[in-house]
Short mmCIF file of C-alpha atoms in Angstrom, two decimals:
data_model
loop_
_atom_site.label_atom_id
_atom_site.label_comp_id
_atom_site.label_asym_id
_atom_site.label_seq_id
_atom_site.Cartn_x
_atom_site.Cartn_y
_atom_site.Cartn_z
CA UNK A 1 19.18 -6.64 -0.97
CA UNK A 2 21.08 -3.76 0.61
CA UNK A 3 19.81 -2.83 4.48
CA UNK A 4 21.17 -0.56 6.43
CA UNK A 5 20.87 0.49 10.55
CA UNK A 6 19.32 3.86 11.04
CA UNK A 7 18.81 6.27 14.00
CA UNK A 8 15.27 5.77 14.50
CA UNK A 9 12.86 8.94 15.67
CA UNK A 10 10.58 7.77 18.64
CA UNK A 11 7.31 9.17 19.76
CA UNK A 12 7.95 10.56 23.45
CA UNK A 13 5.18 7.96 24.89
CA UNK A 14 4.90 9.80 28.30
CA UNK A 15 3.59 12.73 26.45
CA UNK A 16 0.82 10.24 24.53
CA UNK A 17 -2.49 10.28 26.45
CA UNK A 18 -4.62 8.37 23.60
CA UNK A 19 -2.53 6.32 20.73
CA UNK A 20 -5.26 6.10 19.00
CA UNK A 21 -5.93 9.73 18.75
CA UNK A 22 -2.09 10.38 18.40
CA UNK A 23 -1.11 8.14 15.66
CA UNK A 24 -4.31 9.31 13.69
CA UNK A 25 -3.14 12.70 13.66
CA UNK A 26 0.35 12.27 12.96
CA UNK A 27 0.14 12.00 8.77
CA UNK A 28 -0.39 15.92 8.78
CA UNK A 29 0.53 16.96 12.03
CA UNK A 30 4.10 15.71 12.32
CA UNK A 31 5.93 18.90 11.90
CA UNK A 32 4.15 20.66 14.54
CA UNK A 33 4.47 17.67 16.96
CA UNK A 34 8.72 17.53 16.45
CA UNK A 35 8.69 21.10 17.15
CA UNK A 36 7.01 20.94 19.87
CA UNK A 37 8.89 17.66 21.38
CA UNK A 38 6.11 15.43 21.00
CA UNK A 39 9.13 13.02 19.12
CA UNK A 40 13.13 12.78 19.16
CA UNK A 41 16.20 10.79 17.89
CA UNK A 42 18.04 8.05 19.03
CA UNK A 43 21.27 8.61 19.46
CA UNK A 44 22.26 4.81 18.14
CA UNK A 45 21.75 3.09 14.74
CA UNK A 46 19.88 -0.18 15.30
CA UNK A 47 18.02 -2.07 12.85
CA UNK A 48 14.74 -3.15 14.31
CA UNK A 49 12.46 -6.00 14.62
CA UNK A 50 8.92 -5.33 14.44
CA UNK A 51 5.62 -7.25 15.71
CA UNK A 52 2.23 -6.74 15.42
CA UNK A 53 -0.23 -9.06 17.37
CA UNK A 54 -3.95 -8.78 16.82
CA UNK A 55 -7.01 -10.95 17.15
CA UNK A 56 -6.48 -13.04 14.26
CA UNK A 57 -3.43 -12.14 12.96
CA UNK A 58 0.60 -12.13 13.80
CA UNK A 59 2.99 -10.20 11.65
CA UNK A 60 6.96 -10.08 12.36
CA UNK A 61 9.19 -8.35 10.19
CA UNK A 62 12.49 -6.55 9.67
CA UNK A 63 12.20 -2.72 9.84
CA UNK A 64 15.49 -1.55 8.02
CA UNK A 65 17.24 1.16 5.84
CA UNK A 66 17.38 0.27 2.11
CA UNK A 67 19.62 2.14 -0.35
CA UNK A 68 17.89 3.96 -2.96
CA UNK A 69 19.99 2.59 -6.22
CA UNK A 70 17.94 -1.04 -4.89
CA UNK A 71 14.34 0.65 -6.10
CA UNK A 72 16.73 2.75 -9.16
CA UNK A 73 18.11 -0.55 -10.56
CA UNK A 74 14.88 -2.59 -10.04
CA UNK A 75 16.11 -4.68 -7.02
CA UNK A 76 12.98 -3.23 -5.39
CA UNK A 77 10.08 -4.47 -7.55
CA UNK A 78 6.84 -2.41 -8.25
CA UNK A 79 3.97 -4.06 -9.53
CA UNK A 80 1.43 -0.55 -9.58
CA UNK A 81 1.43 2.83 -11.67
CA UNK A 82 1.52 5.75 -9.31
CA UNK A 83 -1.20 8.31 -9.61
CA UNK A 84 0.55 12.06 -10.52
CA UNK A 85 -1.40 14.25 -7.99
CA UNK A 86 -0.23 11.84 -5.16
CA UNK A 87 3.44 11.57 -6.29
CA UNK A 88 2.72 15.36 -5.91
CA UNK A 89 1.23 15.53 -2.51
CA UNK A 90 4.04 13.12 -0.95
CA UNK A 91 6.38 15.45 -2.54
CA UNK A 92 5.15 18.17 -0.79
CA UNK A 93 4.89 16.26 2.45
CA UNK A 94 8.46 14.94 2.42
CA UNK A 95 9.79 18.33 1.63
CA UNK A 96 7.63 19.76 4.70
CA UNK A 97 8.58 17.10 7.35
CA UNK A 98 12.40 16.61 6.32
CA UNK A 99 11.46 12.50 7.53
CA UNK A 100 10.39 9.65 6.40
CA UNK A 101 7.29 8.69 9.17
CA UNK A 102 6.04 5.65 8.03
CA UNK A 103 8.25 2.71 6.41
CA UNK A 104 7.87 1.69 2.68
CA UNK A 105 5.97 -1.89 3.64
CA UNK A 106 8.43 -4.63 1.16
CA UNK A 107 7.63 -8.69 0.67
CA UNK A 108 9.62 -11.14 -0.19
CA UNK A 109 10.06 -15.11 -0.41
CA UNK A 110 10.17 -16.53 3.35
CA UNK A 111 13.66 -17.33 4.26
CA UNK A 112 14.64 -19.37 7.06
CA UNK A 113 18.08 -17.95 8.22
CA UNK A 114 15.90 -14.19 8.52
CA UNK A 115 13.62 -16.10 10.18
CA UNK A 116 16.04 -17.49 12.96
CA UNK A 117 17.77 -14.09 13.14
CA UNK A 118 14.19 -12.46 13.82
CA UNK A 119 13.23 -15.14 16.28
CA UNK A 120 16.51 -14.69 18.21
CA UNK A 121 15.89 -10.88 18.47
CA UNK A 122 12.07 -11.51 19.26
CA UNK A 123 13.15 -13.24 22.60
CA UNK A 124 14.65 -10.29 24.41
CA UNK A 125 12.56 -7.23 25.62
CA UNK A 126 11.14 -4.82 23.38
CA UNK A 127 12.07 -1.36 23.60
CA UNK A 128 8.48 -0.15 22.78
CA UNK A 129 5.21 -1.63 22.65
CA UNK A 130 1.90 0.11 21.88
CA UNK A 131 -1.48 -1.15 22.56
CA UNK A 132 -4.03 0.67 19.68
CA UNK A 133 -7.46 -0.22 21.08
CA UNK A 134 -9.94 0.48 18.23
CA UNK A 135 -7.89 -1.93 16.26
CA UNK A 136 -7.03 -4.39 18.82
CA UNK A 137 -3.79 -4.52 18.19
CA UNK A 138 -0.47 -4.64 20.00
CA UNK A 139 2.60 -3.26 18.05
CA UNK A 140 6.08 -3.97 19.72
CA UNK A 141 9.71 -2.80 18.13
CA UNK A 142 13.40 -4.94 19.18
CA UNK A 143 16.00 -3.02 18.42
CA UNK A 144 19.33 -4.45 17.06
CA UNK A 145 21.96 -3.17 18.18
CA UNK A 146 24.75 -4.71 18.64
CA UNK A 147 27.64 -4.67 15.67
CA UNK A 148 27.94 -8.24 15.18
CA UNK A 149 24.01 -9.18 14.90
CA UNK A 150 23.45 -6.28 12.48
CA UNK A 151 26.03 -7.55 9.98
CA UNK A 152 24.53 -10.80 10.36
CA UNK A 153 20.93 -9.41 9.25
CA UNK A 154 22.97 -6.99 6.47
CA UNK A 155 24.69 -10.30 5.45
CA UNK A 156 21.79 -12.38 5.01
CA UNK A 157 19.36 -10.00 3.02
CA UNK A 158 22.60 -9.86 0.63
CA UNK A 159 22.85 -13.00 0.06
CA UNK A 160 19.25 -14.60 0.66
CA UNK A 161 17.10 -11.80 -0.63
CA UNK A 162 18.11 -10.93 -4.16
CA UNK A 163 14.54 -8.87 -4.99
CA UNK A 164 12.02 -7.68 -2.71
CA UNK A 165 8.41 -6.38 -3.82
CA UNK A 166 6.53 -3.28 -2.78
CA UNK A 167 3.34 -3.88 -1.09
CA UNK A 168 2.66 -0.14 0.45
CA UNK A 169 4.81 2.69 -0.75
CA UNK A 170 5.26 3.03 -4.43
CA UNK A 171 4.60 6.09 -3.91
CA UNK A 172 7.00 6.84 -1.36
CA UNK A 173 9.48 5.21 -3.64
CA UNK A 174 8.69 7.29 -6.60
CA UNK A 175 8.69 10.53 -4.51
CA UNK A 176 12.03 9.90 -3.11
CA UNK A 177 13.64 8.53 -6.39
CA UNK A 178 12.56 11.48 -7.80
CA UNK A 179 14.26 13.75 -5.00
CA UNK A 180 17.62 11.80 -5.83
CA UNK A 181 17.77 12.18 -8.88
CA UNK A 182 16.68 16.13 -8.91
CA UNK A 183 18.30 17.78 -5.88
CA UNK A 184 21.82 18.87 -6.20
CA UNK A 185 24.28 16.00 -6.01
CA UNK A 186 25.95 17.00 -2.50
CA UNK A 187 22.61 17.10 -0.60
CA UNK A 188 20.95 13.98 -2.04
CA UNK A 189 23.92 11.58 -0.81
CA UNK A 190 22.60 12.80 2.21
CA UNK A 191 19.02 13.36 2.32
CA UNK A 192 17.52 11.05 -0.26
CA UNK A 193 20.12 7.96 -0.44
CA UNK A 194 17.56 5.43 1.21
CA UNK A 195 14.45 4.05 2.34
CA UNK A 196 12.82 3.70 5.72
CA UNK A 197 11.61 0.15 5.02
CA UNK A 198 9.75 -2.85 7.01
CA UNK A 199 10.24 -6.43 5.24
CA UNK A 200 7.57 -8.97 5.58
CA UNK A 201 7.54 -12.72 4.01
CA UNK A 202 5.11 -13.23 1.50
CA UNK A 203 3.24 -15.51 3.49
CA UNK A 204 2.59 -12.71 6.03
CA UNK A 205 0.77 -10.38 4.34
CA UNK A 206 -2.95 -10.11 3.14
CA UNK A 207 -4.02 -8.80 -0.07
CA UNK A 208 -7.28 -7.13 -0.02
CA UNK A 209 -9.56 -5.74 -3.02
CA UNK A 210 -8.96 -1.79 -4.35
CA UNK A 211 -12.52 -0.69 -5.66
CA UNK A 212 -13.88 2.40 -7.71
CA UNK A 213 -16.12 5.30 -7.37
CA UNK A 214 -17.05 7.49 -10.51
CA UNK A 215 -18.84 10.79 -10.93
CA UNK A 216 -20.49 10.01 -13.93
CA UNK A 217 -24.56 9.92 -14.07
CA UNK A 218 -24.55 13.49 -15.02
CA UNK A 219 -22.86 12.89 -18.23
CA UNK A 220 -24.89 9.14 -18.93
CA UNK A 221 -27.97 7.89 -18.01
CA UNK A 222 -28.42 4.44 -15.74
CA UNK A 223 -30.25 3.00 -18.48
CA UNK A 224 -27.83 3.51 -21.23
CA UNK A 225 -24.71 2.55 -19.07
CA UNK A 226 -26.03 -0.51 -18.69
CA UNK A 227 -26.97 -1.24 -21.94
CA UNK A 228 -23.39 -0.26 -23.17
CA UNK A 229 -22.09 -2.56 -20.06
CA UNK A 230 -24.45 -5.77 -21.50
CA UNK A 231 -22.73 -5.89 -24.58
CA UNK A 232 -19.24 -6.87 -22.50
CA UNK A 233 -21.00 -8.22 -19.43
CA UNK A 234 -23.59 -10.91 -18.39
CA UNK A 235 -25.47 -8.83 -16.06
CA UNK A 236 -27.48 -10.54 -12.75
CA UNK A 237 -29.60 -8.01 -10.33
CA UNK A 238 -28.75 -9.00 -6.40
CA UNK A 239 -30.84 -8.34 -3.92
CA UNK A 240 -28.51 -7.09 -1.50
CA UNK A 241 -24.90 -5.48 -1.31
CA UNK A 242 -22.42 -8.31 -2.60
CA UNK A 243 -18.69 -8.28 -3.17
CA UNK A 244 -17.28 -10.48 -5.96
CA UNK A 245 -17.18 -13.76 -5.39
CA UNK A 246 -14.53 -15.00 -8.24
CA UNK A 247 -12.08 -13.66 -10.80
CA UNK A 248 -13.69 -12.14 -13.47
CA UNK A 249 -16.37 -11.09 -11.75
CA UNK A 250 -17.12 -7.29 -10.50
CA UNK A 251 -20.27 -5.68 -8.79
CA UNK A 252 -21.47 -2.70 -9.65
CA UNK A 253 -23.63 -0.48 -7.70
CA UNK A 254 -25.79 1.95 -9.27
CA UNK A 255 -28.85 4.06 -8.87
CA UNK A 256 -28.79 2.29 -5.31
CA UNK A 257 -29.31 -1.17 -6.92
CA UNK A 258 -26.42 -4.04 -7.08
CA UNK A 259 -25.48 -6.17 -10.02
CA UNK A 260 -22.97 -9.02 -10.61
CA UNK A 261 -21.32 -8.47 -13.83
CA UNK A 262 -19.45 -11.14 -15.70
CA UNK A 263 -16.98 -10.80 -18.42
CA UNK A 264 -18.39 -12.21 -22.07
CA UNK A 265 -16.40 -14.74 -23.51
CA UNK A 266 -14.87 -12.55 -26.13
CA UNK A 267 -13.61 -10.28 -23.83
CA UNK A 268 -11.33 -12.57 -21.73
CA UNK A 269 -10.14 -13.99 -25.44
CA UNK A 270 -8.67 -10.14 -26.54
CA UNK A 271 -6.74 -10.59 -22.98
CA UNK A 272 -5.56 -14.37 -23.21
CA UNK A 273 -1.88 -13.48 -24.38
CA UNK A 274 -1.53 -11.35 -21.04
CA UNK A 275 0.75 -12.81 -18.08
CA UNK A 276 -1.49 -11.99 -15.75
CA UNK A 277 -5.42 -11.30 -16.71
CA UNK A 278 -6.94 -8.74 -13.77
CA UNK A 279 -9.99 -7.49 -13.95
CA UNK A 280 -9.32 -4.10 -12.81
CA UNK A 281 -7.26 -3.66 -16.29
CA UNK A 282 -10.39 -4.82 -17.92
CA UNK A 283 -12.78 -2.60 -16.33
CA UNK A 284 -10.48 0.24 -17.38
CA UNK A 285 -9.63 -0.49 -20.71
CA UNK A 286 -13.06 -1.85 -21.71
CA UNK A 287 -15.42 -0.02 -19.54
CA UNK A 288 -14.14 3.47 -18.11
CA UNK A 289 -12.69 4.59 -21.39
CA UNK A 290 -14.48 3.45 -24.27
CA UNK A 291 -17.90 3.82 -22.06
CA UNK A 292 -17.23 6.87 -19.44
CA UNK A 293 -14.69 8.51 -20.92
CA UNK A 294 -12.18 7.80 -18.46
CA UNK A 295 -9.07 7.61 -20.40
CA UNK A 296 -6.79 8.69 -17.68
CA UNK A 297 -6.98 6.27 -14.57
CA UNK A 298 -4.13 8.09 -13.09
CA UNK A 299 -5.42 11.83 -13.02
CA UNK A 300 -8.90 12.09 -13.81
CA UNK A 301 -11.09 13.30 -11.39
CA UNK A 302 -14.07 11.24 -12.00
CA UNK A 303 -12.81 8.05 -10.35
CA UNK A 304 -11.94 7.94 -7.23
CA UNK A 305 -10.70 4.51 -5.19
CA UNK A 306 -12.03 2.67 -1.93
CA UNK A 307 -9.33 0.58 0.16
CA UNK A 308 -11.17 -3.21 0.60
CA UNK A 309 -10.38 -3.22 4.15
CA UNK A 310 -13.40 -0.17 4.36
CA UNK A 311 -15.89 -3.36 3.38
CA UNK A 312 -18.57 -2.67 1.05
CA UNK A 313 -20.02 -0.09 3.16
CA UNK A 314 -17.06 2.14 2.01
CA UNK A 315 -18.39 2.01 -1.01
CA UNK A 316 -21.83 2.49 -0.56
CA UNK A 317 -21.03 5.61 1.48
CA UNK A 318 -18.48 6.92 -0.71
CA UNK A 319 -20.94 6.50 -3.68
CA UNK A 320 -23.52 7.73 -1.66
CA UNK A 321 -21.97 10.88 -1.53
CA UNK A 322 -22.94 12.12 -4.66
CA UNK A 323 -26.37 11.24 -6.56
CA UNK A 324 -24.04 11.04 -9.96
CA UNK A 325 -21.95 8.33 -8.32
CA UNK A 326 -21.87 4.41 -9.34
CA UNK A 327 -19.09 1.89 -7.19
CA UNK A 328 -17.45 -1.16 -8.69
CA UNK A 329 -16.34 -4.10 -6.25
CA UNK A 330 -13.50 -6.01 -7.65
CA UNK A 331 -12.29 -9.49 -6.77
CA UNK A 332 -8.86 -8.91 -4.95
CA UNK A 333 -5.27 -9.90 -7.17
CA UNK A 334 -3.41 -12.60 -5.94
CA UNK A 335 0.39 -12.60 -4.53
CA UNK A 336 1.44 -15.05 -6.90
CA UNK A 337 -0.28 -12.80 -9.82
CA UNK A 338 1.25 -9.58 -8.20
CA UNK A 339 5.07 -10.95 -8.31
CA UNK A 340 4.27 -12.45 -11.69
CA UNK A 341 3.48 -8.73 -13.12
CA UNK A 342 6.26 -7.25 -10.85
CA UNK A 343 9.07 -9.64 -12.20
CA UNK A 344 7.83 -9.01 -15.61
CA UNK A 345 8.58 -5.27 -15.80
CA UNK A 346 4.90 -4.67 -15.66
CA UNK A 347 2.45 -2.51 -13.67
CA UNK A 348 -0.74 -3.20 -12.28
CA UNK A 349 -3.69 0.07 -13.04
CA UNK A 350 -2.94 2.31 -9.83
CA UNK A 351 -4.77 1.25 -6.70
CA UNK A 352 -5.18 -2.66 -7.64
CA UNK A 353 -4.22 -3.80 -4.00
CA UNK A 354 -4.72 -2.68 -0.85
CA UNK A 355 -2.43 -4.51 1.85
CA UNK A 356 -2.57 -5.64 5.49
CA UNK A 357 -0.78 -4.70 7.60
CA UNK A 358 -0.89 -1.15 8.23
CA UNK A 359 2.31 0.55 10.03
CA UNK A 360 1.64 3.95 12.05
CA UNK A 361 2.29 7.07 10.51
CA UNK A 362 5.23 7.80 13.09
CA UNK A 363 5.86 5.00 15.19
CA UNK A 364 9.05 4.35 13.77
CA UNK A 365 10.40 7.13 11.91
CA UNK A 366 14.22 8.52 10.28
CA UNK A 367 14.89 12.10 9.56
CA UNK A 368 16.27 12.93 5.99
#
């Protein structure tokens, strides 16, 4: 794997009365707030390490340039389809902000020699450190500056890391693959070449569930959805709001009443030749197209998808937005199931996983 130093943009704290309110803003505010000095460059390249500290969890990573022919040539795994109207949207933002705000969040196998190299870094001073009280969190960035430690991190992600996997950011990595490849060739060398990027072991990072929403009682009843849905499912009514509890499970919520559904044997058979059997594929395949109509996971706008890390209640208030709405809860993929898919050449249906943690929208930012 090919890192690179970068000149970082900062936030100009002393200017920051509520993080909280700041870094919520930033996604669609960050042109104004560079223009009007809220940020600014570092005049060094560093590489940086990065820490997050919260009440039950520690993360330490790498935060790190990556050259864009690593994601072209497949160095940089992907493991989801990207849905066209965001590819669109980050187009648009990228374009508008001329930066890259928020790192491309990568995994890989945990290394020792990183490890040591992050450790030795971690024991000096950061240079910024942000306390974000709704989340109870503490994030901290070390910078890495000097020549000689830098090659040492460049040298051993070249030879130690030989693939890394995207956990947040395919889209990101589309979008800017896409500028590359499109802009003229003197201006893309410049502007598009790499990736803002924060490395995390696999061992690090949390996989949670990535459930659905559909508009959809207008066009069939309750009734007749779940009679359709019986034929593939054993169906159980719960008395109260439930998440799956297993693989192959889902729960569906509809007409404000929860049911565990379970895959029939003769489903799971037509999928027993897959490398990986999720259940989100099935409930596309088997469910939203041949029963809803849903043939287009990536575009239509029927479905829409609920981050796990929202709890069931974002789903229940999501669906509840609409009296034509039903939510499915789907058991969360697995890491080893995710590189399995990834190393394969495959894709998982857009929005499968939904990763922790979450990096600021402009804490740590490069201009294009």
């Amino acid at each position: 794997m090919t890192i690179y130093p970068f000149r970082p943009i900062f936030p100009n704290f002393q200017l920051i009365a509520s993080a909280d309110t700041f870094f919520a803003t930033v996604k669609h505010e960050f042109p104004a707030y560079w223009k009007s000095g809220f940020f600014s460059e570092a005049d060094q390249e560093a590489l940086f390490v990065y820490e997050i500290t919260g009440p039950n969890r520690h993360y330490l990573g790498v935060v790190a340039c990556t050259d864009i022919h690593d994601y072209l040539d497949g160095r940089i795994k992907c493991h989801e389809e990207t849905l066209a109207a965001k590819e669109r949207y980050m187009t648009n933002l990228l374009l508008e902000r001329e930066a890259m705000i928020k790192p491309v969040l990568l995994t890989y196998p945990r290394n020792q020699a990183i490890d040591d190299l992050v450790a030795e870094v971690r024991s000096g001073e950061p240079v910024h450190a942000v306390i974000f009280r709704e989340e109870q969190q503490e994030h901290r960035l070390y910078a890495v500056e000097d020549p000689e430690q830098i090659r040492a991190f460049q040298r051993m992600f070249a030879e130690q890391i030989a693939r890394a996997y995207i956990a947040d950011g395919h889209h990101r990595c589309a979008t800017g693959a896409r500028l590359y490849e499109t802009v003229p060739v003197d201006q893309r060398r410049l502007r598009y070449a790499r990736l803002l990027c924060l490395f995390l072991p696999f061992d690090q990072l949390i996989i949670h569930d990535y459930n659905r929403v559909i508009e959809i009682l207008h066009e069939i009843s309750p009734t007749v959805f779940l009679a359709r849905v019986s034929r593939l499912c054993h169906i159980h009514h719960l008395k109260q709001a439930t998440k799956p509890r297993a693989k192959h499970e889902i729960t569906l919520y509809l007409d404000r009443e929860w049911y565990r559904l379970r895959w029939k044997k003769f489903v799971l058979k037509q999928y027993a030749d897959r490398l990986v059997v999720l259940d989100g594929e099935i409930l596309n395949n088997e469910v939203l197209g041949p029963i809803l109509g849903i043939e287009d996971v990536r575009n239509d706008l029927r479905l829409r998808y609920v981050e796990g890390i929202s709890g069931i209640e974002g789903v229940i208030e999501k669906t509840h937005k609409s009296a034509y709405r039903i939510g499915f809860c789907i058991y969360p993929v697995a890491m080893e199931e995710l590189v399995k898919v990834a190393d394969a050449g495959e894709t998982l249906p857009p929005k499968s996983t939904w990763f922790e943690p979450r990096v600021k929208n402009g804490l740590i930012s490069t201009a294009l």
